[in-house]
Amino acid sequence: MSWTTVVGLEIHAQMATQTKMFCACRRGSSTSPNESICPVCVGWPGALPVLQSEAIRCAIRAALCLHCDIQEFSRFDRKNYFYPDLPKGYQISQFYRPYALGGVIPFEREDGSPAELPLVRIHMEEDAGKSVHESDGTSRIDLNRCSSPLLEIVSEPLPMTGKEAASCVRSVRDLLRWVGVCDGDMEKGNLRCDVNVSVMPAESSEYGTRTELKNLNSFVSIERSVLVESARQIEVLTGGGEIRQETRLWDQDREITESMRGKEDSPDYRYFPEPDLPVVQIGSQDVEEQRAALPEMPEIRLSRWLNDYGFPQLETVPLMARRANGDYLEEVIQAGADPSSASNWFRGEILRHLNDRSEKIEDFPVKAAELAALIAAVKEDRLSGGRAKSLLQEALSPAVSLKSLIEDAGSQEQDSDALAEWVDQVMQENPDAIAKIRAGDMKPMGFLMGQIMKLSSGQAHPKKVQELIRSRLS
Ligand code: ADP
Ligand code: MG
Ligand code: ZN
């Protein structure tokens, strides 16, 4: 018998706002525990939350890029439960009236075809703190994360594979990063995902009982856990057993899922409207303001690049991975570099340096205009490609300016003794080749060039080398 796996996602994205959701405390990584807290975010009785407008603006942008229906009126509710890192005893969330309904996650099927995972809703909620379990058995509580603004993106269930589930989460990550809503680092926990999995006989149209998988902190975990959990469910069902609706933990090292607890139902949380916060109203003007503030979206940038710059589709993959990479490339082109050289330099040299330095393009020491000047120097034959690459490398040291390197190198190369030495050495070492050329057979020319380039480690300027050989022979 063959089986179909059905997956539904619950994605938590921490919004990249300056402050927390209901107070002015700083959000994000702090240097020491419990340093970014106040009576509101740790829930002292009587302290009143105030919804920060930046969180709303971020939430609207998220809903726009996932094509949701933004609700004019939404509301917060209290989700009541006890946990040591939740000092209030409840989490402020949106249960009855979420701010966004519907929408889709675009993703790629395993065969490469495009598909869409429909969304049920997106709601805003606050994060809890963190429990840190030490190896000596003590546990510590860090409340810095308390009340950080989260979006919970809930999808419909859809038949798909583990790889496709990972593709969905990657797509959400890329989109939210693109519009500046979430940093999207799964390892750092600012993007988290619970995956619901069920299986059904391939000919059936009725979805089976699902389990919810937690502790997935990478795309690989998502892919593997769906595979492993559906295999487990199929084994239970073919053995005549039943699937229990429950929450299971993914163990990455052992590659198994383990039962954690029975599924809690919503009545267990005693949801009720949050009395300390007013109804949220999002007017069409608020939505339009955010729409206007959206950057050029990936599909639009991609088609512009394919059409206007003539980039081959495959080349655009590394360029599209982060919006900031593409922004930099655009700046290089705007500063006068031709698109295809700019793309070659970016994909070859810049990405390699970024990788070696584990750095983001925003922090890269060589600015776009400087790279454009380097590309121009190569194009105008003031520098050889190899020389230009080593200048770029040099310019990565602090306090070295690429601009002055280009100027110095350009004038040096004009009358370089080194060039003459390389040419003379190679000519002396290859009398046969020289004799052939003198006899009118130009074929060995390429060989000589190759030797000179090798001797100069790519520094010699090909055009100048050629001129020099010719003048020595005439
Ligand atoms: P609850 O309110 O109990 O959490 P929901 O209906 O909101 O239940 O579903 C939670 C998640 O489970 C959603 O992401 C949904 O897509 C997913 N889900 C629901 N039914 C199934 C199923 N049969 N198989 C896989 N996932 C499912
Ligand atoms: Mg849930
Ligand atoms: Zn606070």
Coordinates of C-alpha atoms and ligand atoms in Angstrom, one line a residue:
M1 CA 0.0 0.0 0.0
S2 CA 1.3 3.5 -0.7
W3 CA 0.9 6.4 1.6
T4 CA 0.7 10.2 1.4
T5 CA 2.2 12.5 4.0
V6 CA 0.3 15.6 5.0
V7 CA 2.0 18.6 6.6
G8 CA 0.8 21.7 8.3
L9 CA 3.1 24.4 9.6
E10 CA 3.1 26.7 12.6
I11 CA 5.9 29.2 12.2
H12 CA 7.0 31.7 14.9
A13 CA 8.9 34.7 13.6
Q14 CA 10.4 37.2 16.1
M15 CA 9.9 40.7 14.5
A16 CA 13.0 42.7 14.2
T17 CA 11.7 45.8 16.0
Q18 CA 13.8 48.1 18.2
T19 CA 11.6 47.6 21.3
K20 CA 9.5 44.8 22.8
M21 CA 5.8 44.5 21.9
F22 CA 4.1 46.3 24.8
C23 CA 6.9 48.3 26.4
A24 CA 10.0 50.4 25.5
C25 CA 12.5 47.8 26.6
R26 CA 15.1 46.9 24.0
R27 CA 14.5 43.7 22.0
G28 CA 17.2 41.4 20.8
S29 CA 20.3 39.8 22.1
S30 CA 21.5 41.4 25.3
T31 CA 24.9 41.1 26.9
S32 CA 23.7 39.9 30.3
P33 CA 20.5 38.1 31.5
N34 CA 17.6 40.0 32.9
E35 CA 19.0 43.4 31.8
S36 CA 16.4 44.4 29.3
I37 CA 13.2 44.1 31.4
C38 CA 10.7 46.3 33.1
P39 CA 7.5 45.9 35.2
V40 CA 5.4 45.6 32.0
C41 CA 7.2 42.8 30.3
V42 CA 7.7 40.7 33.4
G43 CA 4.1 41.3 34.3
W44 CA 4.1 43.0 37.7
P45 CA 0.5 43.4 38.8
G46 CA -0.9 46.8 37.8
A47 CA 1.7 47.4 35.1
L48 CA -0.1 48.2 31.8
P49 CA 0.9 47.1 28.3
V50 CA 0.9 49.6 25.4
L51 CA 1.1 48.1 21.9
Q52 CA 4.1 49.6 20.1
S53 CA 3.3 50.9 16.7
E54 CA 6.5 49.5 15.1
A55 CA 5.3 46.0 15.8
I56 CA 2.0 46.7 13.9
R57 CA 3.9 48.2 11.0
C58 CA 6.1 45.0 10.8
A59 CA 3.1 42.8 11.1
I60 CA 1.4 44.6 8.2
R61 CA 4.4 44.1 6.0
A62 CA 4.5 40.4 6.8
A63 CA 0.9 40.0 5.9
L64 CA 1.4 42.0 2.7
C65 CA 4.3 39.8 1.5
L66 CA 2.3 36.6 2.2
H67 CA -0.8 38.0 0.5
C68 CA -3.1 37.8 3.6
D69 CA -6.4 39.7 4.1
I70 CA -5.5 42.2 6.8
Q71 CA -8.4 42.7 9.2
E72 CA -9.5 46.2 10.1
F73 CA -10.3 45.1 13.6
S74 CA -8.4 42.6 15.7
R75 CA -7.9 42.0 19.3
F76 CA -5.6 40.4 21.9
D77 CA -6.5 37.5 24.2
R78 CA -4.8 36.0 27.2
K79 CA -3.6 32.4 26.8
N80 CA -3.2 31.1 30.3
Y81 CA -0.6 28.6 31.3
F82 CA 2.2 28.3 33.8
Y83 CA 5.8 28.0 32.9
P84 CA 8.9 29.3 34.9
D85 CA 9.9 31.6 32.0
L86 CA 6.4 33.1 31.8
P87 CA 6.2 35.2 35.0
K88 CA 2.7 36.7 34.1
G89 CA 1.1 33.2 34.0
Y90 CA -0.4 34.1 30.7
Q91 CA 0.8 35.0 27.2
I92 CA -0.8 37.9 25.3
S93 CA -1.8 36.5 21.9
Q94 CA -4.6 36.8 19.3
F95 CA -6.9 33.8 19.5
Y96 CA -10.4 34.9 18.6
R97 CA -9.7 37.8 16.2
P98 CA -6.3 37.5 14.5
Y99 CA -5.1 40.5 12.5
A100 CA -4.6 38.6 9.2
L101 CA -6.5 35.8 7.5
G102 CA -5.7 33.6 4.5
G103 CA -2.6 34.2 2.4
V104 CA -0.1 31.7 0.8
I105 CA 3.5 30.6 1.1
P106 CA 5.0 30.1 -2.3
F107 CA 7.3 27.0 -2.4
E108 CA 9.0 24.6 -4.7
R109 CA 7.9 21.0 -5.3
E110 CA 10.6 18.4 -5.4
D111 CA 10.4 18.2 -9.2
G112 CA 11.1 22.0 -9.3
S113 CA 7.5 23.0 -10.1
P114 CA 6.1 26.1 -8.2
A115 CA 3.3 25.5 -5.6
E116 CA 1.5 27.3 -2.9
L117 CA 0.7 26.4 0.7
P118 CA -2.5 28.1 1.8
L119 CA -2.4 29.9 5.2
V120 CA -5.1 29.9 7.8
R121 CA -4.0 33.0 9.6
I122 CA -1.3 35.1 11.1
H123 CA -1.6 36.5 14.6
M124 CA 0.6 38.7 16.8
E125 CA 1.7 37.4 20.2
E126 CA 4.4 38.0 22.7
D127 CA 7.4 35.7 23.4
A128 CA 8.2 34.1 26.7
G129 CA 11.6 34.2 28.5
K130 CA 14.2 31.5 28.5
S131 CA 15.1 28.8 30.9
V132 CA 18.8 27.9 30.8
H133 CA 19.6 24.5 32.1
E134 CA 23.1 24.1 33.4
S135 CA 25.1 20.9 33.3
D136 CA 25.3 20.8 37.1
G137 CA 21.5 20.4 37.3
T138 CA 20.6 24.0 38.2
S139 CA 18.3 26.0 36.0
R140 CA 18.4 29.7 35.4
I141 CA 15.7 32.1 34.1
D142 CA 16.5 34.9 31.7
L143 CA 13.5 37.2 31.1
N144 CA 15.2 39.3 28.4
R145 CA 13.1 37.7 25.7
C146 CA 9.8 38.2 27.6
S147 CA 7.3 40.1 25.5
S148 CA 9.4 40.2 22.3
P149 CA 7.0 40.6 19.4
L150 CA 6.2 37.4 17.5
L151 CA 4.1 36.5 14.5
E152 CA 2.6 33.1 14.4
I153 CA 1.9 32.0 10.9
V154 CA -0.4 29.0 10.7
S155 CA -0.8 27.1 7.5
E156 CA -3.5 24.7 6.2
P157 CA -2.5 21.1 6.0
L158 CA -1.3 20.0 2.5
P159 CA 0.2 16.8 1.1
M160 CA 3.9 17.3 0.8
T161 CA 7.3 15.8 1.5
G162 CA 9.8 16.7 4.2
K163 CA 11.9 18.5 1.6
E164 CA 8.9 20.5 0.5
A165 CA 8.1 21.4 4.1
A166 CA 11.6 22.8 4.5
S167 CA 11.2 24.7 1.2
C168 CA 8.0 26.3 2.6
V169 CA 9.8 27.5 5.8
R170 CA 12.8 28.7 3.7
S171 CA 10.4 30.7 1.5
V172 CA 8.8 32.4 4.6
R173 CA 12.3 33.1 6.0
D174 CA 13.5 34.6 2.7
L175 CA 10.3 36.8 2.4
L176 CA 10.3 38.0 6.0
R177 CA 14.0 38.9 5.7
W178 CA 13.5 40.6 2.4
V179 CA 10.9 43.0 3.9
G180 CA 12.9 43.5 7.1
V181 CA 10.4 41.9 9.4
C182 CA 12.5 39.1 10.9
D183 CA 16.2 38.2 11.0
G184 CA 15.3 34.7 10.1
D185 CA 18.1 32.8 11.9
M186 CA 16.8 29.4 13.0
E187 CA 20.0 28.6 15.0
K188 CA 19.5 31.8 17.0
G189 CA 15.8 31.0 17.5
N190 CA 14.3 34.1 16.0
L191 CA 12.5 31.9 13.5
R192 CA 11.0 28.7 14.9
C193 CA 8.7 26.1 13.4
D194 CA 6.5 23.4 14.7
V195 CA 5.5 20.9 12.0
N196 CA 2.3 18.9 12.1
V197 CA 2.5 15.5 10.3
S198 CA -0.1 12.9 9.4
V199 CA -0.3 10.1 6.9
M200 CA -3.2 8.7 4.8
P201 CA -3.5 5.9 2.2
A202 CA -2.6 7.4 -1.2
E203 CA -6.1 6.9 -2.6
S204 CA -7.8 8.5 0.5
S205 CA -8.9 12.2 0.6
E206 CA -9.5 12.2 4.3
Y207 CA -6.5 13.4 6.4
G208 CA -5.3 11.2 9.2
T209 CA -4.7 12.1 12.8
R210 CA -1.7 14.4 13.2
T211 CA 1.2 14.7 15.6
E212 CA 3.0 18.0 16.2
L213 CA 6.8 18.0 16.1
K214 CA 8.8 20.4 18.1
N215 CA 12.5 21.2 18.6
L216 CA 13.3 21.7 14.9
N217 CA 16.1 24.2 14.7
S218 CA 17.2 23.8 11.1
F219 CA 15.9 23.1 7.6
V220 CA 17.6 19.7 7.7
S221 CA 15.7 18.9 11.0
I222 CA 12.4 19.8 9.3
E223 CA 13.1 17.7 6.3
R224 CA 14.4 14.7 8.3
S225 CA 11.7 14.8 11.0
V226 CA 8.8 14.7 8.5
L227 CA 10.4 11.7 6.8
V228 CA 11.1 9.9 10.1
E229 CA 7.7 10.7 11.7
S230 CA 5.7 9.7 8.6
A231 CA 7.6 6.4 8.5
R232 CA 6.8 5.8 12.1
Q233 CA 3.1 6.6 11.6
I234 CA 2.9 4.3 8.6
E235 CA 4.5 1.5 10.6
V236 CA 2.0 2.0 13.5
L237 CA -1.0 2.0 11.1
T238 CA 0.1 -1.0 9.0
G239 CA 0.7 -2.9 12.3
G240 CA -3.0 -2.3 13.1
G241 CA -2.3 0.5 15.7
E242 CA -3.7 4.0 16.0
I243 CA -2.0 7.4 15.9
R244 CA -2.4 9.4 19.1
Q245 CA -2.7 13.1 18.6
E246 CA 0.2 14.4 20.6
T247 CA 3.3 16.6 20.7
R248 CA 6.5 14.9 19.9
L249 CA 10.1 16.1 20.2
W250 CA 12.7 15.7 17.4
D251 CA 16.0 14.2 18.6
Q252 CA 18.4 15.3 16.0
D253 CA 21.3 13.1 17.0
R254 CA 19.3 9.9 17.2
E255 CA 17.0 10.9 14.3
I256 CA 13.8 9.8 16.1
T257 CA 10.7 11.6 17.4
E258 CA 9.7 11.0 21.0
S259 CA 6.4 11.5 22.7
M260 CA 6.5 14.7 24.9
R261 CA 2.9 15.2 26.0
G262 CA -0.7 14.7 24.8
K263 CA -2.0 17.5 22.7
E264 CA -3.5 20.3 24.8
D265 CA -6.8 21.7 23.5
S266 CA -7.6 25.3 23.3
P267 CA -10.1 25.1 26.3
D268 CA -7.1 24.2 28.5
Y269 CA -5.7 27.7 28.0
R270 CA -8.9 29.4 29.2
Y271 CA -8.5 32.1 26.5
F272 CA -10.3 35.3 27.2
P273 CA -10.0 38.9 25.8
E274 CA -7.1 40.8 27.2
P275 CA -8.7 43.5 29.3
D276 CA -5.7 45.8 29.4
L277 CA -5.4 46.4 25.6
P278 CA -7.9 48.2 23.3
V279 CA -9.1 46.7 20.0
V280 CA -6.4 47.0 17.3
Q281 CA -7.6 49.0 14.3
I282 CA -5.6 48.8 11.1
G283 CA -7.0 51.3 8.5
S284 CA -6.5 51.2 4.8
Q285 CA -4.1 54.1 5.1
D286 CA -1.9 52.2 7.5
V287 CA -1.8 49.3 5.0
E288 CA -1.1 51.5 2.1
E289 CA 1.7 53.3 3.9
Q290 CA 3.4 49.9 4.5
R291 CA 2.8 48.8 1.0
A292 CA 4.6 51.9 -0.3
A293 CA 7.4 51.2 2.2
L294 CA 8.0 47.7 0.8
P295 CA 11.2 47.2 -1.0
E296 CA 11.2 45.9 -4.6
M297 CA 9.9 42.3 -4.1
P298 CA 12.1 39.3 -5.2
E299 CA 10.0 38.2 -8.2
I300 CA 10.0 41.8 -9.6
R301 CA 13.7 42.2 -9.1
L302 CA 14.4 38.9 -10.7
S303 CA 12.4 39.6 -13.8
R304 CA 14.0 43.0 -14.1
W305 CA 17.5 41.4 -13.8
L306 CA 16.7 38.8 -16.4
N307 CA 15.2 41.2 -18.8
D308 CA 17.2 44.4 -18.4
Y309 CA 20.6 43.0 -17.4
G310 CA 20.3 39.7 -19.3
F311 CA 21.6 37.7 -16.3
P312 CA 21.3 33.9 -16.9
Q313 CA 18.7 32.5 -14.5
L314 CA 21.3 30.3 -12.7
E315 CA 23.6 33.3 -12.0
T316 CA 20.8 35.0 -10.1
V317 CA 20.4 32.4 -7.4
P318 CA 23.3 33.5 -5.2
L319 CA 22.5 37.2 -5.9
M320 CA 18.8 36.8 -4.8
A321 CA 19.6 34.9 -1.6
R322 CA 19.8 38.1 0.5
R323 CA 18.2 41.5 -0.5
A324 CA 21.3 43.4 0.8
N325 CA 23.5 41.4 -1.7
G326 CA 21.3 42.5 -4.6
D327 CA 21.2 46.1 -3.3
Y328 CA 25.0 46.2 -3.3
L329 CA 25.2 44.8 -6.8
E330 CA 22.7 47.4 -7.9
E331 CA 24.9 50.1 -6.4
V332 CA 27.9 48.8 -8.2
I333 CA 26.0 48.9 -11.5
Q334 CA 24.6 52.4 -10.7
A335 CA 28.2 53.5 -10.1
G336 CA 29.0 52.7 -13.7
A337 CA 30.0 49.0 -13.9
D338 CA 28.5 47.0 -16.6
P339 CA 26.0 44.5 -15.1
S340 CA 27.7 41.3 -16.2
S341 CA 31.1 42.2 -14.9
A342 CA 29.5 43.4 -11.7
S343 CA 27.7 40.1 -11.3
N344 CA 30.9 38.1 -12.1
W345 CA 32.9 40.1 -9.5
F346 CA 30.1 39.7 -6.9
R347 CA 29.6 36.0 -7.4
G348 CA 33.2 35.2 -7.7
E349 CA 35.3 37.5 -5.4
I350 CA 32.9 39.2 -3.1
L351 CA 30.9 36.2 -2.1
R352 CA 34.1 34.2 -1.5
H353 CA 35.5 37.0 0.8
L354 CA 32.2 37.3 2.6
N355 CA 32.2 33.6 3.2
D356 CA 35.9 33.5 4.3
R357 CA 35.3 36.4 6.7
S358 CA 31.8 35.1 7.8
E359 CA 30.7 38.6 7.2
K360 CA 27.5 40.2 5.8
I361 CA 27.7 42.6 2.8
E362 CA 26.6 45.5 5.0
D363 CA 29.8 45.2 6.9
F364 CA 32.1 44.5 3.9
P365 CA 35.0 47.1 4.0
V366 CA 35.0 47.7 0.2
K367 CA 32.1 49.9 -0.8
A368 CA 30.1 49.5 -4.0
A369 CA 31.5 52.6 -5.7
E370 CA 35.1 51.4 -5.0
L371 CA 34.4 48.0 -6.6
A372 CA 32.9 49.8 -9.6
A373 CA 36.1 51.8 -9.9
L374 CA 38.1 48.6 -9.8
I375 CA 36.0 47.0 -12.5
A376 CA 36.4 50.2 -14.6
A377 CA 40.2 50.0 -14.2
V378 CA 40.2 46.5 -15.6
K379 CA 37.9 47.4 -18.4
E380 CA 40.0 50.3 -19.4
D381 CA 43.2 48.1 -19.3
R382 CA 44.7 50.1 -16.5
L383 CA 44.9 46.8 -14.5
S384 CA 45.0 43.1 -15.2
G385 CA 42.2 41.0 -13.8
G386 CA 44.6 39.1 -11.6
R387 CA 46.2 42.3 -10.3
A388 CA 42.7 43.8 -9.6
K389 CA 41.8 40.7 -7.5
S390 CA 44.9 41.0 -5.4
L391 CA 44.2 44.7 -4.8
L392 CA 40.7 43.8 -3.7
Q393 CA 42.2 41.4 -1.3
E394 CA 44.6 44.0 0.0
A395 CA 41.8 46.5 0.5
L396 CA 40.1 44.2 3.0
S397 CA 42.7 45.1 5.6
P398 CA 41.5 47.9 7.8
A399 CA 42.6 51.4 6.8
V400 CA 43.6 50.5 3.3
S401 CA 41.6 52.3 0.7
L402 CA 40.9 50.5 -2.6
K403 CA 40.7 53.8 -4.4
S404 CA 44.3 54.8 -3.6
L405 CA 45.5 51.2 -4.4
I406 CA 43.9 51.4 -7.8
E407 CA 45.6 54.8 -8.5
D408 CA 49.0 53.6 -7.4
A409 CA 48.8 50.3 -9.2
G410 CA 47.6 52.0 -12.4
S411 CA 50.6 54.3 -12.7
Q412 CA 53.1 51.6 -11.5
E413 CA 52.1 49.2 -14.2
Q414 CA 52.6 51.7 -17.0
D415 CA 56.3 51.5 -16.9
S416 CA 56.9 48.4 -14.9
D417 CA 60.4 46.8 -14.9
A418 CA 58.9 43.7 -13.5
L419 CA 56.8 43.2 -16.7
A420 CA 60.0 43.5 -18.9
E421 CA 61.8 41.0 -16.6
W422 CA 59.0 38.4 -16.9
V423 CA 58.8 38.8 -20.6
D424 CA 62.6 38.5 -21.1
Q425 CA 62.9 35.5 -18.8
V426 CA 60.2 33.6 -20.6
M427 CA 61.6 34.5 -24.0
Q428 CA 65.1 33.3 -23.1
E429 CA 63.7 30.0 -21.7
N430 CA 61.8 29.3 -24.9
P431 CA 64.0 29.8 -28.0
D432 CA 62.1 27.3 -30.1
A433 CA 58.9 29.2 -29.6
I434 CA 60.6 32.4 -30.5
A435 CA 62.1 30.9 -33.6
K436 CA 58.6 29.7 -34.8
I437 CA 57.1 33.1 -34.2
R438 CA 59.9 34.8 -36.1
A439 CA 59.2 32.4 -38.9
G440 CA 55.6 33.6 -39.0
D441 CA 53.9 30.9 -37.0
M442 CA 52.0 32.7 -34.3
K443 CA 50.7 29.6 -32.6
P444 CA 53.3 29.6 -29.7
M445 CA 52.2 33.1 -28.8
G446 CA 49.5 31.7 -26.5
F447 CA 51.9 29.3 -24.9
L448 CA 54.3 32.2 -24.1
M449 CA 51.5 34.3 -22.7
G450 CA 50.5 31.5 -20.5
Q451 CA 54.1 31.1 -19.2
I452 CA 54.4 34.8 -18.5
M453 CA 51.0 34.9 -16.7
K454 CA 52.2 31.9 -14.6
L455 CA 55.5 33.5 -13.7
S456 CA 53.8 36.8 -12.7
S457 CA 51.0 34.9 -10.8
G458 CA 48.4 36.5 -12.9
Q459 CA 49.7 40.0 -12.2
A460 CA 51.0 40.8 -15.7
H461 CA 48.7 42.8 -17.9
P462 CA 48.0 40.6 -21.0
K463 CA 47.7 43.4 -23.5
K464 CA 50.9 45.0 -22.3
V465 CA 52.7 41.7 -22.4
Q466 CA 51.7 41.1 -26.0
E467 CA 52.9 44.6 -27.0
L468 CA 56.2 44.0 -25.3
I469 CA 56.8 40.6 -27.0
R470 CA 56.1 42.2 -30.3
S471 CA 58.4 45.1 -29.7
R472 CA 61.2 42.6 -28.6
L473 CA 60.7 40.6 -31.8
S474 CA 60.6 43.6 -34.2
Ligands
ADP1 P1 -5.1 23.4 17.0 O1 -6.0 24.6 17.1 O2 -5.6 22.2 17.8 O3 -3.7 23.7 17.1 P2 -5.4 23.7 14.1 O4 -6.5 23.3 13.3 O5 -5.2 25.1 14.3 O6 -5.4 22.9 15.5 O7 -4.1 23.1 13.4 C1 -2.8 23.3 13.9 C2 -1.9 22.9 12.8 O8 -2.0 21.6 12.4 C3 -2.0 23.7 11.5 O9 -0.8 24.1 11.0 C4 -2.7 22.7 10.5 O10 -2.3 22.9 9.2 C5 -2.1 21.4 11.0 N1 -3.0 20.3 10.8 C6 -4.3 20.1 11.0 N2 -4.7 18.9 10.6 C7 -3.7 18.3 10.1 C8 -3.5 17.0 9.5 N3 -4.5 16.1 9.4 N4 -2.2 16.6 9.1 C9 -1.2 17.5 9.2 N5 -1.3 18.7 9.7 C10 -2.5 19.1 10.2
MG2 MG -1.0 25.7 17.9
ZN3 ZN 9.8 45.9 29.3

